[in-house]
Structures are given as C-alpha cells and as structure tokens.
mmCIF file of C-alpha atoms in Angstrom:
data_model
loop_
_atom_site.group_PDB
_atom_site.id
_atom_site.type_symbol
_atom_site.label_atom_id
_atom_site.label_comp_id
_atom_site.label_asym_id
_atom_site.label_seq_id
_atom_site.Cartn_x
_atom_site.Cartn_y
_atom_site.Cartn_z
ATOM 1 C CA UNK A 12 -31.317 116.250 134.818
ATOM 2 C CA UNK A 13 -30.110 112.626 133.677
ATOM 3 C CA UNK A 14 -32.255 112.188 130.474
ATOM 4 C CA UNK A 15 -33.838 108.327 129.281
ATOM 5 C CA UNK A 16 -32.479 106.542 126.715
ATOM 6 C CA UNK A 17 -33.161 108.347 123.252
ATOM 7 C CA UNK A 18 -36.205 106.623 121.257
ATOM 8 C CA UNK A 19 -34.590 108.221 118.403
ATOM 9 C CA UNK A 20 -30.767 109.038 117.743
ATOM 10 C CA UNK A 21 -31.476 112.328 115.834
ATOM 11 C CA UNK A 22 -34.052 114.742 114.741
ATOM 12 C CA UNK A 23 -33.859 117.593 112.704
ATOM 13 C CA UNK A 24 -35.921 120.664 111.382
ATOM 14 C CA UNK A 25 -35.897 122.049 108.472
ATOM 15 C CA UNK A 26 -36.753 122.898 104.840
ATOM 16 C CA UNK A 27 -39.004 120.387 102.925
ATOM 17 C CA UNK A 28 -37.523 120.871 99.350
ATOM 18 C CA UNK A 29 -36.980 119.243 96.177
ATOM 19 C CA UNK A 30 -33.709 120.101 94.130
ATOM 20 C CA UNK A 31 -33.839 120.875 90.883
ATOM 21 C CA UNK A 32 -30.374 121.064 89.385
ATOM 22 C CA UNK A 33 -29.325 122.060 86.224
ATOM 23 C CA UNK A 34 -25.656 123.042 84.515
ATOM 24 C CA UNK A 35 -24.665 126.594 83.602
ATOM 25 C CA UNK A 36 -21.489 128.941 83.297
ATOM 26 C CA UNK A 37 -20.665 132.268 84.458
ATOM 27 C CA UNK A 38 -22.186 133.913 81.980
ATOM 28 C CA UNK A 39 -25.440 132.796 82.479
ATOM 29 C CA UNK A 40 -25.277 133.997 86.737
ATOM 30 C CA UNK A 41 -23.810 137.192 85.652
ATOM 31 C CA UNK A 42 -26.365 138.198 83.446
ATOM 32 C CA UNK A 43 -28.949 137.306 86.687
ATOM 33 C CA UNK A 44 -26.919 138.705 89.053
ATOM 34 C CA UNK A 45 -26.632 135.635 90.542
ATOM 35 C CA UNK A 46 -24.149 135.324 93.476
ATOM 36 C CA UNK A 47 -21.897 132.657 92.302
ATOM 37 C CA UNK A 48 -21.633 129.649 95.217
ATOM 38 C CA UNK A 49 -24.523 131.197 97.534
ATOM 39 C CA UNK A 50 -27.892 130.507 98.456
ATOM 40 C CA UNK A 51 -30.316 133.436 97.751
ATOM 41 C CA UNK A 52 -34.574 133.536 98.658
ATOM 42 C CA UNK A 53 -36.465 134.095 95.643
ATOM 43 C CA UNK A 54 -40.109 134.889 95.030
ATOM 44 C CA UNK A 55 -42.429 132.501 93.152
ATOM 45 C CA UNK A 56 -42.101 134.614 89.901
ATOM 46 C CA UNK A 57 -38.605 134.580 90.061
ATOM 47 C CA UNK A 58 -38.765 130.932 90.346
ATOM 48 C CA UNK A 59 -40.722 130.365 87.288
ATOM 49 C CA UNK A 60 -38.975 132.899 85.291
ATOM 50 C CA UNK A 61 -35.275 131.140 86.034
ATOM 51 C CA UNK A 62 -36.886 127.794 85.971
ATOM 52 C CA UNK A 63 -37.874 128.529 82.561
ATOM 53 C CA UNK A 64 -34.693 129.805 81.459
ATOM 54 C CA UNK A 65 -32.817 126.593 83.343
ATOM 55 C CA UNK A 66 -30.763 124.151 81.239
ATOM 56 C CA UNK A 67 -32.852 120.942 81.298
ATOM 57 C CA UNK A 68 -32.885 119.937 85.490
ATOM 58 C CA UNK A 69 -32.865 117.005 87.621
ATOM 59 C CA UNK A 70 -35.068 116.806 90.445
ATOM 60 C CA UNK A 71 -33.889 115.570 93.527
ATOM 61 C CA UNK A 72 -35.892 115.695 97.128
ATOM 62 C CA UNK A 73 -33.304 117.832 99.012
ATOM 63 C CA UNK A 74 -33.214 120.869 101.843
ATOM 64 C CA UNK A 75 -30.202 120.962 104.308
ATOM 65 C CA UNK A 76 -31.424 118.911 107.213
ATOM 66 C CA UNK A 77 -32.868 116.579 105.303
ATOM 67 C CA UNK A 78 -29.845 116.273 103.025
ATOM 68 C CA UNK A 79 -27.843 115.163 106.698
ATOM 69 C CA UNK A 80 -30.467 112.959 107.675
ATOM 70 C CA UNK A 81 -30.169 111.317 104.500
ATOM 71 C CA UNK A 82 -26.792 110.393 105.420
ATOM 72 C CA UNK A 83 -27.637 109.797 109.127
ATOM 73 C CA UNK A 84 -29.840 107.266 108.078
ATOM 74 C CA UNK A 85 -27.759 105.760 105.898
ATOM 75 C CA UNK A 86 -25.366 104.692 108.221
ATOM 76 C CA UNK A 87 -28.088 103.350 110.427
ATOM 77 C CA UNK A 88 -28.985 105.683 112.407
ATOM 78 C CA UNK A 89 -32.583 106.267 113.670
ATOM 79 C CA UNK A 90 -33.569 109.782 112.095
ATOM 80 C CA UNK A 91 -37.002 112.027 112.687
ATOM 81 C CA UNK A 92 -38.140 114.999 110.036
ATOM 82 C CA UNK A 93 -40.123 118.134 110.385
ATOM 83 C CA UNK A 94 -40.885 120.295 107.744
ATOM 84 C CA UNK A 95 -43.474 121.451 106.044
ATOM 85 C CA UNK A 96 -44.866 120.756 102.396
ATOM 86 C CA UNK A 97 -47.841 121.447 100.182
ATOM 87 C CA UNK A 98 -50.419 118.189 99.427
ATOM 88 C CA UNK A 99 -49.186 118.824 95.600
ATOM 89 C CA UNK A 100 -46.807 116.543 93.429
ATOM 90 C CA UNK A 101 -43.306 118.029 94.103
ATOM 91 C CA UNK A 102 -44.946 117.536 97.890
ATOM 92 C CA UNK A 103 -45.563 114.010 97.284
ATOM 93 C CA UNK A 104 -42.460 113.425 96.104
ATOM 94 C CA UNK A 105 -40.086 114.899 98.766
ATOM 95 C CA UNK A 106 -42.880 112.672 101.899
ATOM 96 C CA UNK A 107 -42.181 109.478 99.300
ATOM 97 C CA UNK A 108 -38.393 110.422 99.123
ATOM 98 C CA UNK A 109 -37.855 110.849 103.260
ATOM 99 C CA UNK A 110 -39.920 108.081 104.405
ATOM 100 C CA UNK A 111 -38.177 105.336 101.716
ATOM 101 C CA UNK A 112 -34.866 106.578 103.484
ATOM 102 C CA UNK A 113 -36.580 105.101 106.994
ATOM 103 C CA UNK A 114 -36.752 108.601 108.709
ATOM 104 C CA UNK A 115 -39.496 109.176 110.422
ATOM 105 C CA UNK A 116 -42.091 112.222 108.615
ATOM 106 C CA UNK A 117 -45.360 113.059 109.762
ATOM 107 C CA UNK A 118 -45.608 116.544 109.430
ATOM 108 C CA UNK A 119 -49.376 117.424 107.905
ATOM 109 C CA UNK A 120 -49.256 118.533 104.458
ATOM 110 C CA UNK A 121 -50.830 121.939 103.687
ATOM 111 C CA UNK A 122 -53.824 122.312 101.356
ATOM 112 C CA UNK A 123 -53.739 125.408 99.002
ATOM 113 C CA UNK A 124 -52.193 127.988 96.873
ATOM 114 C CA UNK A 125 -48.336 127.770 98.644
ATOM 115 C CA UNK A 126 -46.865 124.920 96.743
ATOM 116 C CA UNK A 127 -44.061 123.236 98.483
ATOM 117 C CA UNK A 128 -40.578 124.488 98.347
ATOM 118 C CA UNK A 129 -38.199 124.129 95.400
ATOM 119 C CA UNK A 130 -34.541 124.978 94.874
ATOM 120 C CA UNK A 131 -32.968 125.886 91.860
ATOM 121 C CA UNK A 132 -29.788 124.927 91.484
ATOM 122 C CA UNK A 133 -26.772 126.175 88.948
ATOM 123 C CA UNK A 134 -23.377 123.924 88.740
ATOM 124 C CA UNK A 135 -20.891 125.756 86.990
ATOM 125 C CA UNK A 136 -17.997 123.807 85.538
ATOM 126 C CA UNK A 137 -16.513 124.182 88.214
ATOM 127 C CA UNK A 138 -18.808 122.234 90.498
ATOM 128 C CA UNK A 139 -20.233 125.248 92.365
ATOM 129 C CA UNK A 140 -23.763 125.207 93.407
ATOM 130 C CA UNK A 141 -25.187 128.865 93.160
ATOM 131 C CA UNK A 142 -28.735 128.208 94.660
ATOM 132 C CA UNK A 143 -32.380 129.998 94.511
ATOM 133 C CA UNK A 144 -34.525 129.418 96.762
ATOM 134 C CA UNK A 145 -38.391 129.435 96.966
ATOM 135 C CA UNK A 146 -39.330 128.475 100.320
ATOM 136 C CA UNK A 147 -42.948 127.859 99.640
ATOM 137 C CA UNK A 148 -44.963 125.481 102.057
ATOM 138 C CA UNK A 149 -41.745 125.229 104.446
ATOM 139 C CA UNK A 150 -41.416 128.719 105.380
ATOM 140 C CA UNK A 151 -44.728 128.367 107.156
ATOM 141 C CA UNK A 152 -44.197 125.517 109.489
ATOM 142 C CA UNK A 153 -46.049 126.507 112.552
ATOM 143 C CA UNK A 154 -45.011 125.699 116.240
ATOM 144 C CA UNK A 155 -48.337 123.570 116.439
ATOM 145 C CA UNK A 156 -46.853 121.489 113.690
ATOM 146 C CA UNK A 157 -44.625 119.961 116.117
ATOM 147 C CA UNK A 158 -44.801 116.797 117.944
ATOM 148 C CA UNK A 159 -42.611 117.821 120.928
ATOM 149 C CA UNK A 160 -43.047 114.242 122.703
ATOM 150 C CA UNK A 161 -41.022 113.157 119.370
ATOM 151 C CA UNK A 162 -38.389 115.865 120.283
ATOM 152 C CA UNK A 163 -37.774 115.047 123.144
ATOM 153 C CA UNK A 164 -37.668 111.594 122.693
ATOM 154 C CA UNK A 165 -34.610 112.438 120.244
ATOM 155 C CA UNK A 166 -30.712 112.121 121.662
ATOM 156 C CA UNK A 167 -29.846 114.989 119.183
ATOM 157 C CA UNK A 168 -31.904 117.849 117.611
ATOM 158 C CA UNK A 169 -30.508 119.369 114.192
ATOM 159 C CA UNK A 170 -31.523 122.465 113.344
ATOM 160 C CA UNK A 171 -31.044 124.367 110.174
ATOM 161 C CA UNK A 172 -30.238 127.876 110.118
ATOM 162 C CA UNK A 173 -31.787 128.637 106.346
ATOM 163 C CA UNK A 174 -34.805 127.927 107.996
ATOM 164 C CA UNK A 175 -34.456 131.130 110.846
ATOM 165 C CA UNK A 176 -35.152 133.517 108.083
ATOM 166 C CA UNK A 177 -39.100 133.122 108.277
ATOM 167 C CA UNK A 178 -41.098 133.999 111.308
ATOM 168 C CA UNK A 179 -42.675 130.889 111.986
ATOM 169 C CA UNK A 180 -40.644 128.332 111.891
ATOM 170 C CA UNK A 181 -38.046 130.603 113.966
ATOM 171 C CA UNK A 182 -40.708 130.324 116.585
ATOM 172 C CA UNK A 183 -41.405 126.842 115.928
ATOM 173 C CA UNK A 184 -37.453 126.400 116.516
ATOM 174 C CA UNK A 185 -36.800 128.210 119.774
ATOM 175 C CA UNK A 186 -39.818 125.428 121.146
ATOM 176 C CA UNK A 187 -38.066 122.804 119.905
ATOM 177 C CA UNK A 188 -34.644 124.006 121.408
ATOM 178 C CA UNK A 189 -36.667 124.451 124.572
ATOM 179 C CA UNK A 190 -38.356 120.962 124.565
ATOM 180 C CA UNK A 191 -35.407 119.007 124.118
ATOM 181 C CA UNK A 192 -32.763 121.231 126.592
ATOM 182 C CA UNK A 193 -36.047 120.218 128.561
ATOM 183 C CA UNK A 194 -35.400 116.937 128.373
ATOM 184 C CA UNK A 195 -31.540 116.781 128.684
ATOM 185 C CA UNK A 196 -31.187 116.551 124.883
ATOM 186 C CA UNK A 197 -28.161 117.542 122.575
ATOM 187 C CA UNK A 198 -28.703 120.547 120.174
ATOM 188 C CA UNK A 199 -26.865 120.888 116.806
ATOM 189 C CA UNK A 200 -26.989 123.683 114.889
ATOM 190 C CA UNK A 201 -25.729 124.446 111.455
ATOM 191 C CA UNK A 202 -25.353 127.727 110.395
ATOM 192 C CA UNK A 203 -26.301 127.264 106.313
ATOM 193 C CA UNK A 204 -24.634 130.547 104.511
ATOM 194 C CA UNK A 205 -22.999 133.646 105.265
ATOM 195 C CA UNK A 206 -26.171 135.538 103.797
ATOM 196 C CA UNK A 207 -28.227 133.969 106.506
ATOM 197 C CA UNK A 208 -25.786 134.904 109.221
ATOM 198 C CA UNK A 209 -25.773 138.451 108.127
ATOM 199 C CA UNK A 210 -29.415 138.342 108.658
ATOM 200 C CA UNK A 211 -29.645 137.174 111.987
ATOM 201 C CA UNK A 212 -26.291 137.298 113.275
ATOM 202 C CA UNK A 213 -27.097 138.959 117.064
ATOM 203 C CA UNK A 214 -30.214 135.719 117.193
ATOM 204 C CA UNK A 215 -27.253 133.300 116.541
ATOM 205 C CA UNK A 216 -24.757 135.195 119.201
ATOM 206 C CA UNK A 217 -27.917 134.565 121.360
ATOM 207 C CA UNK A 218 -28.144 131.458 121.189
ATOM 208 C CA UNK A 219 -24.661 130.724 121.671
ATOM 209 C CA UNK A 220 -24.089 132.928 124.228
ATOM 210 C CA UNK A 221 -26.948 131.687 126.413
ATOM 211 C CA UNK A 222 -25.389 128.004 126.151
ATOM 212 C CA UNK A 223 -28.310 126.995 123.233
ATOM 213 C CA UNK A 224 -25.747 125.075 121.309
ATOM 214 C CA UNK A 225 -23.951 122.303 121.797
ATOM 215 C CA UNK A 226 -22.492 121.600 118.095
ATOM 216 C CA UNK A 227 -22.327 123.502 115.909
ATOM 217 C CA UNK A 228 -21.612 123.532 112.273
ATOM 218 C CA UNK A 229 -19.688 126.324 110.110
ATOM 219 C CA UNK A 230 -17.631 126.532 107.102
ATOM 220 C CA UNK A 231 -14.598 128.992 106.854
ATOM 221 C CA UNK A 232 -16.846 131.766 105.642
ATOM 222 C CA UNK A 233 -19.772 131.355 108.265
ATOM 223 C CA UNK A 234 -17.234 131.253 111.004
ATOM 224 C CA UNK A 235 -15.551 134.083 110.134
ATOM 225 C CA UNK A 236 -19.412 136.209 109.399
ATOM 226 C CA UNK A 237 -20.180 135.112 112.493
ATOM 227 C CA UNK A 238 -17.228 135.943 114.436
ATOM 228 C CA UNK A 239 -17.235 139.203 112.027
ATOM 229 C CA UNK A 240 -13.953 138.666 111.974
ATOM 230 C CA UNK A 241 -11.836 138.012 108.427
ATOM 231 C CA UNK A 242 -9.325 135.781 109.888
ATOM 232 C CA UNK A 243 -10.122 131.985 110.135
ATOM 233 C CA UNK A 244 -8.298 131.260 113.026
ATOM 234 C CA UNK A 245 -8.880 134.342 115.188
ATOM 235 C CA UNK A 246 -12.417 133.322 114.239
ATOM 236 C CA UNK A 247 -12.129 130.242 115.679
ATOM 237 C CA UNK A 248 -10.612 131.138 118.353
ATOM 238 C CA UNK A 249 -13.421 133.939 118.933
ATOM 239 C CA UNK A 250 -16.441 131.344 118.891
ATOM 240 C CA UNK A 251 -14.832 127.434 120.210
ATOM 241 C CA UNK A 252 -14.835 128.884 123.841
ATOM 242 C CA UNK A 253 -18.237 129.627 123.331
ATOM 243 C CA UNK A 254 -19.576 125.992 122.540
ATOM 244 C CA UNK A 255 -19.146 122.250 123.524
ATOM 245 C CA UNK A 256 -18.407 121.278 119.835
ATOM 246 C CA UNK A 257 -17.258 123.711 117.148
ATOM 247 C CA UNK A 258 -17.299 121.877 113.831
ATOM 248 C CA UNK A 259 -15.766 124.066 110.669
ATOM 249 C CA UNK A 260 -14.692 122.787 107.285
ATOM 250 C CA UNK A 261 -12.640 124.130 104.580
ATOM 251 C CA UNK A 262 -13.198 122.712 100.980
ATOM 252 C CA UNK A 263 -9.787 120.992 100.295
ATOM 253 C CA UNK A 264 -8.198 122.221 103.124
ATOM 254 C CA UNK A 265 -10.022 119.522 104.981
ATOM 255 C CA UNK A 266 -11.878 120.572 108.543
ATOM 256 C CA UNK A 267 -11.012 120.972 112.028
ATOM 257 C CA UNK A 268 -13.456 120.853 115.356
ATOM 258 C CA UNK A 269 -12.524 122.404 118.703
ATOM 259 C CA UNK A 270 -13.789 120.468 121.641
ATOM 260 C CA UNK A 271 -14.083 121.645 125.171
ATOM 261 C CA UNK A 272 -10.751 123.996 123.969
ATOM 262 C CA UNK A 273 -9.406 120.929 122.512
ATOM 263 C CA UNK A 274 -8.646 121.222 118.779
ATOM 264 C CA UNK A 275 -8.667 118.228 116.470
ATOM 265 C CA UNK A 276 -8.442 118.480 112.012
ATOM 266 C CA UNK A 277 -8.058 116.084 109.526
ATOM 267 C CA UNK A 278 -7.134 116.361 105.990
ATOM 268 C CA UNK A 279 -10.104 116.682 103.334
ATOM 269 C CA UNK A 280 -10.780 112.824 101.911
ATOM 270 C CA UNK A 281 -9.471 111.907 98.668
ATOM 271 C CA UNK A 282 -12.130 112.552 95.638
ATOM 272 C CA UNK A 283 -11.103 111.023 92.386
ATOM 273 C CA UNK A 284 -13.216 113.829 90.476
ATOM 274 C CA UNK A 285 -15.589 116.734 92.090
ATOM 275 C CA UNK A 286 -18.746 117.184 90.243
ATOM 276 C CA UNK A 287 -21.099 118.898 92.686
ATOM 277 C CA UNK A 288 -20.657 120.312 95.778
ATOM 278 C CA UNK A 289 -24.075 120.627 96.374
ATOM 279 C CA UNK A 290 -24.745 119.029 99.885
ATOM 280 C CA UNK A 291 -21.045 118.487 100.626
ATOM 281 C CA UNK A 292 -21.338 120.571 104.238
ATOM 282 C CA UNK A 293 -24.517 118.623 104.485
ATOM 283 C CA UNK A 294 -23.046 114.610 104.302
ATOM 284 C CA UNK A 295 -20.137 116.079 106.553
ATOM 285 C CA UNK A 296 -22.632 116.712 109.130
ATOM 286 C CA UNK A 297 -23.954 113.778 108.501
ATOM 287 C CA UNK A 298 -20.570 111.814 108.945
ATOM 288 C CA UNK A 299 -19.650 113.404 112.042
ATOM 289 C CA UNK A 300 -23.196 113.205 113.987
ATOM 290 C CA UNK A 301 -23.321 109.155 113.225
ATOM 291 C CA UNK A 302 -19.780 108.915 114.271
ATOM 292 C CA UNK A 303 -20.783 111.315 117.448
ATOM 293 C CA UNK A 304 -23.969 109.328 118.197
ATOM 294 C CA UNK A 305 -21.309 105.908 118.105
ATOM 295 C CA UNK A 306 -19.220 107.538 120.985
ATOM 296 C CA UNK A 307 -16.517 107.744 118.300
ATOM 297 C CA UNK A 308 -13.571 110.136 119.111
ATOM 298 C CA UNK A 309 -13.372 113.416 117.613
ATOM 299 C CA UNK A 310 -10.897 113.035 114.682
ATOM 300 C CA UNK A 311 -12.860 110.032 113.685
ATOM 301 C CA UNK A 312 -15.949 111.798 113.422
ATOM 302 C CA UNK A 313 -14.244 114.642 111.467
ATOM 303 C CA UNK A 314 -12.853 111.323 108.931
ATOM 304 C CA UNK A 315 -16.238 110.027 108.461
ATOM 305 C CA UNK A 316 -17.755 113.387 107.806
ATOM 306 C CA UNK A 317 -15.259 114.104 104.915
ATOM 307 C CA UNK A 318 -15.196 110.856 103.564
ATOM 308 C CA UNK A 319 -19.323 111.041 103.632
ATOM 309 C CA UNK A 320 -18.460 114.644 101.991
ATOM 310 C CA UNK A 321 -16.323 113.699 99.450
ATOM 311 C CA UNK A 322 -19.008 110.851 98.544
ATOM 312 C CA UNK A 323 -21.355 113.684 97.476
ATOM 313 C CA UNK A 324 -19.168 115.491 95.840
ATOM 314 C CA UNK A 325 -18.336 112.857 93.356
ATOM 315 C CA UNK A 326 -21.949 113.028 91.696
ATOM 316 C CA UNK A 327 -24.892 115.413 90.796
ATOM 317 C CA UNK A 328 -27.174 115.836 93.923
ATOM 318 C CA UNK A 329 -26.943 116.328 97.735
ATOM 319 C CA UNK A 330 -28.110 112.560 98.718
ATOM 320 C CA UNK A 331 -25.558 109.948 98.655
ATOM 321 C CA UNK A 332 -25.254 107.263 95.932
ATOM 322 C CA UNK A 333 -22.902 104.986 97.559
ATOM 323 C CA UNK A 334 -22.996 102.567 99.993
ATOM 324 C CA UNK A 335 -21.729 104.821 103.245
ATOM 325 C CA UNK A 336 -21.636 102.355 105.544
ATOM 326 C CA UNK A 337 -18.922 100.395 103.356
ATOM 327 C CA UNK A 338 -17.137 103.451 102.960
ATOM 328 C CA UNK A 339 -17.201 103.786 106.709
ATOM 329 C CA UNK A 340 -16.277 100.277 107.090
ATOM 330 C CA UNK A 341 -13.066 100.915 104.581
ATOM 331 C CA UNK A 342 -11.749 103.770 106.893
ATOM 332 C CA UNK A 343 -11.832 102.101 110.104
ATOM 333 C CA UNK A 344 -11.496 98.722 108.946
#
C-alpha cells in the first residue's frame, strides 16, 4: 500500500527511566558481582540497597528510546514517546524532561505502589557504564496504553529491545509493529544488550525472519549473540541478507551498515576525551535515523550517527549537551 505523508517523522517505545549515575572502580562491581559494561534487571530491594551504597549520583531522565529521541529531536526532527511511568516525582521528572525536548508524551501515568523506573548506573575510570535496572512503572505498559492512530501516523517506529523482557509491553509491541506495517510504516529495531538477546533470541529471529524489521540496530556483541556466531563478520554476513538496513557499531573501530547487500563503514568520529559511554549506541541511532529520515545516503547517516555518538561520549549522561545540529552542520558543511 502507498502510505500518506507521516504526521510525525519517528516514534518510539520504550522504557520511561531516569538515570542515576554515579562513579566507581572495579572493586566496587566485583564485590556485587556486577557484570562490568552490561545492563542487568534488578528488583526494588536491590535497587535501594546499591542505591544506598552508590557514590553520590546524578540524575538524568534517560531509557534507550528515549535517549535516541533525544537526539532525533534535536536535530529537528518531529519525535512521539510511549512509555509508561508512575504519577510520583522521579515520574514527574522524566514527563517534564521529554516534553521540554518537543517530543510528543501522553502516555497516562499510573497511580500506586510501582514507582517509575530508575537505572543505576556505575562509570568506571574507564568510562564503562555497568547498569541496574529497575523497570518499575515501564515494565507494565499495557497494549491499551497505546494510541495506534499516533503510530501510524509515524514515518518510522523505534522499538527498544530492553523493553521485550516483560510480558506486556512485548504485547503492546507486536500491536504497534502491526499498526504501523498496517499503515506502510518503517520499523526500527534496536537490539539493547547481549543479555536481552540471550533471552529472547528465537522472538528476535522471528521477527526478522518474517520481514518485521526494516533497520535494525546492533553492536559487535549483539550481532554476533544474535547470529550465535563469534565471528563479527560471518555474523554479519549471517543476519544483512535478512533485513533492509543492518546497522552495527564497534566502539573505536567505528561502524558499518549493510544495505540491500550493499555494505557501507565509516571510521569512529574523533573524541578529544571519553568520559561516558552511557547512551553512545543510543545518539548513533539517533544520528543515523535523522540523517535516514533526510533521504541522506548511507555513509552519511553512519557519519552523523558517530559524530552524534562521540558527542555523548564526551560528558556524563546519555542526552546530548551540545548543539547537534551545528555539529551536523560542521560535517557536511
């Protein structure tokens, strides 16, 4: 079917959380059997117990999809939100946080005892993000939460993979992927961690397989979980005929994207000094979809998604501080 013209460039699902970052060494992981540089689900006790023993934090609205759209919108593109959060503070903060970006949030708050999701976040000296997760209000998003009109008004829907692991919103997903294939709409998927892929590895092949996806997003180690294969590029080779778009990055090794068996990769942008690479596959996402939604070509989008990378890297946090539509503007002149 020929779709209408989007009302919306983008919309994405996913976790409504609020950062909290703090600094910490090996040591401190080890003795909490911490996975250094991965995202684990924790239980509200575990959250206050670690909060407690957290370094002084910083609290930052954050979750995956809205990290992206941060950056989407940022470069002036017209973003939608839905997730779920509690009608609490940290709730408040993270509906504030969205709609001051210009994306547009309406999902209904939730009244009682699930407060809304928070992540806990250790940077090591080395600027790896080892995060714990309480998914709270989020992980109950239901399918009647969402305003599928909105969806498929939407030229692109983003949706986060930490967000498959709970029943719910994995419900509330497959509609969405429904309602906008429905309405001729592009799907992007990222898929978040190689925990998560371990989890729900044969839903993922499903959706792929059955022509769900139309971009999607990896790093190194996701690719090669999903392709269960521990070879990058037989991995890639494995999964690109598979999809439209197949978007991986590799830290400094920069990040390549196969496209319709084409294969494109850039160098990873210049960063004077890396302080957290918290939300750094996030702002590439971001990069590439606003180059993607401009009709830019392929290696362009891949540029602007490592410069928009290498933008969040520079700082604590997982929104961007600079002006990305300057640095944009620098790269293509």
């Amino acid at each position: 079917m020929t779709a209408s013209a989007p009302a919306l460039d983008i919309i994405a699902i996913g976790n409504a959380i609020v950062d909290v970052l703090a600094r910490s060494d090996d040591g401190f992981l080890a003795e909490r059997s911490l996975t250094k540089g991965a995202m684990q689900l924790i239980d509200a006790n575990m959250a206050e117990r670690l909060y407690a023993d957290m370094d002084a934090g910083k609290e930052i609205s954050g979750g995956s999809a809205a990290n992206t759209l941060a950056g989407i919108a940022a470069l002036g593109k017209t973003c939608g939100f839905i997730g779920q959060v509690c009608d609490d503070q940290l709730g408040a903060v993270f509906t504030h946080d969205v709609r001051a970006l210009g994306i547009h949030y309406d999902t209904p708050p939730v009244k009682g005892d699930v407060p809304t999701a928070r992540c806990l976040i250790l940077v090591t000296p080395d600027a790896q993000r080892t995060m714990n997760t309480f998914l709270g209000a989020s992980q109950f998003l239901p399918e009647s939460a969402l305003d599928l009109d909105l969806i498929r008004s939407a030229g692109i829907l983003y949706l986060e993979g930490y967000l498959w692991d709970p029943e719910q919103p994995r419900k509330a997903m497959r509609a969405a992927i429904d309602a906008a294939r429905g309405a001729g709409r592009k799907v992007a998927f990222t898929l978040s961690d190689t925990f998560v892929i371990d989890r729900h590895r044969a839903d993922f092949a499903a959706l792929i397989d059955a022509g769900q996806i139309d971009i999607l997003f990896s790093n190194e180690g996701e690719i090669q979980s999903l392709a269960q294969i521990d070879d990058f590029e037989k991995a890639v080779a494995a999964i690109a005929p598979k999809v439209p778009v197949l978007v991986s990055t590799r830290s400094e090794k920069g990040a390549i994207a196969v496209v319709d068996g084409v294969r494109y990769e850039v160098p990873a942008a210049l960063v004077s000094q890396i302080v957290d690479t918290t939300g750094a596959g996030d702002l590439f996402a971001a990069g590439f979809l606003a180059a993607h939604i401009d009709g830019m070509g392929v290696e362009d989008c891949l540029r602007l998604g490592a410069a928009a990378a290498a933008e969040v890297i520079s700082h604590w946090g997982a929104r961007p501080e600079e002006d990305l539509k300057l640095i944009r503007a620098k790269l293509f002149g």
